[in-house]
CSV table of C-alpha atoms in Angstrom, one decimal:
chain,number,residue,atom,x,y,z
A,830,SER,CA,132.8,81.1,97.1
A,831,ASN,CA,134.6,84.4,96.7
A,832,VAL,CA,135.2,86.8,99.6
A,833,MET,CA,136.0,90.5,99.0
A,834,LEU,CA,137.0,92.7,101.9
A,835,ILE,CA,136.9,96.5,101.7
A,836,PRO,CA,138.1,97.8,105.1
A,837,ASN,CA,137.1,101.4,105.9
A,838,PRO,CA,138.3,102.4,109.4
A,839,ASP,CA,136.4,105.7,109.1
A,840,ILE,CA,133.0,104.0,109.7
A,841,GLU,CA,131.9,101.9,112.6
A,842,ASP,CA,129.4,99.7,110.8
A,843,VAL,CA,130.1,96.6,108.8
A,844,PHE,CA,128.1,95.9,105.7
A,845,LEU,CA,127.8,92.3,104.5
A,846,TYR,CA,126.6,91.4,101.0
A,847,LEU,CA,126.0,87.8,99.9
A,848,VAL,CA,125.3,87.6,96.2
A,849,PHE,CA,124.4,84.5,94.3
A,850,PRO,CA,125.0,84.5,90.5
A,851,SER,CA,121.4,83.3,89.7
A,852,GLY,CA,118.4,85.5,89.0
A,853,GLU,CA,115.3,85.4,86.9
A,854,ALA,CA,117.2,84.7,83.7
A,855,SER,CA,118.4,81.3,85.0
A,856,ASN,CA,115.1,80.4,86.5
A,857,LYS,CA,113.6,77.4,84.6
A,858,PHE,CA,110.4,77.5,86.7
A,859,ASP,CA,107.4,79.9,86.6
A,860,GLU,CA,108.2,83.5,85.7
A,861,GLY,CA,109.1,85.5,88.7
A,862,LEU,CA,109.7,82.5,91.0
A,863,ALA,CA,113.3,83.6,91.7
A,864,HIS,CA,111.9,86.7,93.4
A,865,TYR,CA,109.6,84.6,95.5
A,866,VAL,CA,112.5,82.4,96.4
A,867,GLU,CA,114.4,85.5,97.6
A,868,HIS,CA,111.5,86.3,99.9
A,869,LEU,CA,111.3,82.8,101.4
A,870,ALA,CA,115.1,82.5,101.8
A,871,TRP,CA,115.3,85.8,103.6
A,872,LEU,CA,112.3,85.0,105.9
A,873,SER,CA,113.6,81.5,106.6
A,874,ALA,CA,117.0,82.8,107.6
A,875,PHE,CA,116.0,85.9,109.5
A,876,GLY,CA,112.6,84.8,110.9
A,877,ARG,CA,109.1,85.9,110.2
A,878,ASP,CA,108.8,87.6,113.6
A,879,GLN,CA,110.9,90.6,112.6
A,880,ASN,CA,109.6,94.0,112.3
A,881,GLU,CA,107.9,95.0,109.0
A,882,ARG,CA,110.8,97.2,107.8
A,883,MET,CA,113.3,94.3,108.1
A,884,ARG,CA,110.8,91.9,106.6
A,885,HIS,CA,110.9,93.5,103.2
A,886,SER,CA,114.4,94.9,102.9
A,887,ASN,CA,117.9,93.8,102.6
A,888,ALA,CA,117.4,91.5,99.6
A,889,TRP,CA,117.0,91.8,95.8
A,890,THR,CA,116.6,89.8,92.7
A,891,ASN,CA,117.3,90.9,89.1
A,892,HIS,CA,117.8,88.9,85.9
A,893,PHE,CA,121.4,87.9,86.8
A,894,SER,CA,121.7,87.7,90.6
A,895,THR,CA,120.0,87.4,93.9
A,896,GLY,CA,121.6,89.2,96.8
A,897,TYR,CA,121.1,89.7,100.5
A,898,TRP,CA,122.8,92.3,102.8
A,899,GLN,CA,123.0,93.1,106.5
A,900,LYS,CA,124.5,95.9,108.5
A,901,THR,CA,126.2,95.1,111.7
A,902,VAL,CA,129.2,96.0,113.9
A,903,ASP,CA,132.5,94.3,114.3
A,904,ASP,CA,131.6,92.8,117.7
A,905,ASP,CA,128.5,91.1,116.1
A,906,LEU,CA,130.1,90.2,112.8
A,907,HIS,CA,130.2,86.4,113.3
A,908,ARG,CA,126.6,86.1,114.3
A,909,ALA,CA,125.5,88.4,111.5
A,910,LEU,CA,127.5,86.4,108.9
A,911,ARG,CA,126.1,83.1,110.1
A,912,THR,CA,122.6,84.4,109.9
A,913,LEU,CA,123.2,85.9,106.4
A,914,MET,CA,124.7,82.6,105.2
A,915,ALA,CA,121.5,80.8,106.3
A,916,VAL,CA,119.7,82.1,103.2
A,917,SER,CA,121.4,79.1,101.5
A,918,ASP,CA,119.9,76.6,104.0
A,919,PRO,CA,116.8,74.7,103.0
A,920,PHE,CA,113.6,76.7,103.7
A,921,ASP,CA,112.3,76.6,107.3
A,922,VAL,CA,108.8,77.9,106.6
A,923,LYS,CA,105.4,76.3,106.9
A,924,VAL,CA,103.2,76.0,103.9
A,925,ASP,CA,100.6,78.5,105.3
A,926,PHE,CA,103.3,81.0,105.8
A,927,ALA,CA,104.6,80.5,102.3
A,928,LEU,CA,101.1,81.1,101.0
A,929,GLU,CA,100.9,84.4,103.0
A,930,GLU,CA,104.2,85.5,101.5
A,931,ARG,CA,102.9,84.7,98.0
A,932,ASP,CA,100.1,87.2,98.8
A,933,ILE,CA,102.8,89.8,99.8
A,934,VAL,CA,104.5,89.3,96.4
A,935,LEU,CA,101.1,89.9,94.8
A,936,ARG,CA,100.8,93.2,96.8
A,937,GLU,CA,104.3,94.1,95.8
A,938,TYR,CA,103.3,93.5,92.2
A,939,ASP,CA,100.4,95.9,92.7
A,940,TYR,CA,102.7,98.5,94.2
A,941,ARG,CA,105.7,98.2,91.9
A,942,VAL,CA,104.1,97.2,88.6
A,943,ALA,CA,100.4,97.5,88.3
A,944,GLU,CA,100.4,101.3,89.1
A,945,ARG,CA,102.9,102.0,86.3
A,946,PRO,CA,100.9,103.3,83.3
A,947,LEU,CA,103.5,102.2,80.7
A,948,ILE,CA,104.2,98.8,82.0
A,949,GLN,CA,102.6,97.0,79.1
A,950,VAL,CA,104.7,99.1,76.7
A,951,TYR,CA,107.9,98.0,78.5
A,952,ARG,CA,106.8,94.4,78.5
A,953,ASP,CA,106.0,94.6,74.8
A,954,MET,CA,109.5,96.1,74.2
A,955,ASP,CA,111.1,93.3,76.2
A,956,ARG,CA,109.3,90.7,74.1
A,957,ALA,CA,110.2,92.5,70.8
A,958,LEU,CA,113.9,92.7,71.8
A,959,TYR,CA,114.3,89.4,73.5
A,960,GLY,CA,111.5,87.2,72.1
A,961,GLU,CA,110.8,84.4,74.5
A,962,GLY,CA,114.4,84.5,75.9
A,963,ALA,CA,115.4,84.8,79.5
A,964,LEU,CA,115.7,88.6,79.4
A,965,ALA,CA,112.1,89.0,78.4
A,966,ARG,CA,111.0,87.4,81.7
A,967,SER,CA,109.5,89.6,84.4
A,968,VAL,CA,111.6,89.5,87.5
A,969,ILE,CA,108.5,89.9,89.7
A,970,GLY,CA,106.1,87.7,87.6
A,971,GLU,CA,102.5,88.2,86.6
A,972,PRO,CA,99.6,88.0,89.1
A,973,GLU,CA,98.0,84.9,87.6
A,974,VAL,CA,101.4,83.1,87.7
A,975,ILE,CA,102.3,84.4,91.2
A,976,ALA,CA,99.0,83.1,92.6
A,977,ASP,CA,100.0,79.5,91.6
A,978,TYR,CA,103.6,79.5,93.0
A,979,SER,CA,104.2,76.3,95.1
A,980,LEU,CA,106.6,75.9,98.0
A,981,ASP,CA,107.9,72.7,96.4
A,982,ALA,CA,108.9,74.6,93.2
A,983,ALA,CA,110.4,77.4,95.2
A,984,ALA,CA,112.4,74.9,97.3
A,985,SER,CA,113.7,73.2,94.1
A,986,LEU,CA,114.8,76.6,92.6
A,987,HIS,CA,116.3,77.6,95.9
A,988,LYS,CA,118.4,74.5,96.0
A,989,GLN,CA,119.7,75.2,92.4
A,990,SER,CA,120.3,78.9,92.9
A,991,HIS,CA,121.6,79.3,96.4
A,992,ALA,CA,124.8,77.3,96.7
A,993,LEU,CA,127.3,79.0,98.9
A,994,SER,CA,130.1,77.7,96.8
A,995,ASP,CA,128.8,79.9,93.9
A,996,ALA,CA,128.2,83.0,96.0
A,997,THR,CA,130.3,86.1,96.6
A,998,LEU,CA,130.6,87.7,100.0
A,999,LEU,CA,131.5,91.4,100.1
A,1000,VAL,CA,132.5,92.8,103.5
A,1001,TYR,CA,132.7,96.6,103.7
A,1002,GLY,CA,133.3,98.8,106.7
A,1003,GLY,CA,135.0,99.1,110.0
A,1004,VAL,CA,136.6,95.6,110.1
A,1005,SER,CA,140.0,94.2,109.5
A,1006,GLU,CA,141.0,91.0,107.7
């Protein structure tokens, strides 16, 4: 893995970004599954008992990468880093919880996609430009596909896409080498 350190003594906080070079474009499973994997990896590492704000922040998936970030202070850096790196560990979630999270992804689809009046125009443009290629895939997926995501498929994709040896860690803030 690569580590990039950007010290900034003018701020007290330390921002940790762990980025894997795999996103939806490299997903060979159901469309949007990389986004679901991001949810499960985050919740497995950080726990499902966190407050609602933390539950749905600090992670992203796009066509080319999946990333996680955490804000901490120098005194808590080692704990925060260990927790952040746990997104690469095999999932530690129960099937029922994974199904609940699948419903959250469906609600996120409703919020981010379904309410956009031109979404079908954008999807048609993607298909015209990219055909059936990886860049035509929806990062979030489609409701009928999301509803069928399985924990086994998500765990397989996670194992392929979340190897720490492939990741880049960016450390920014009030910390020294």
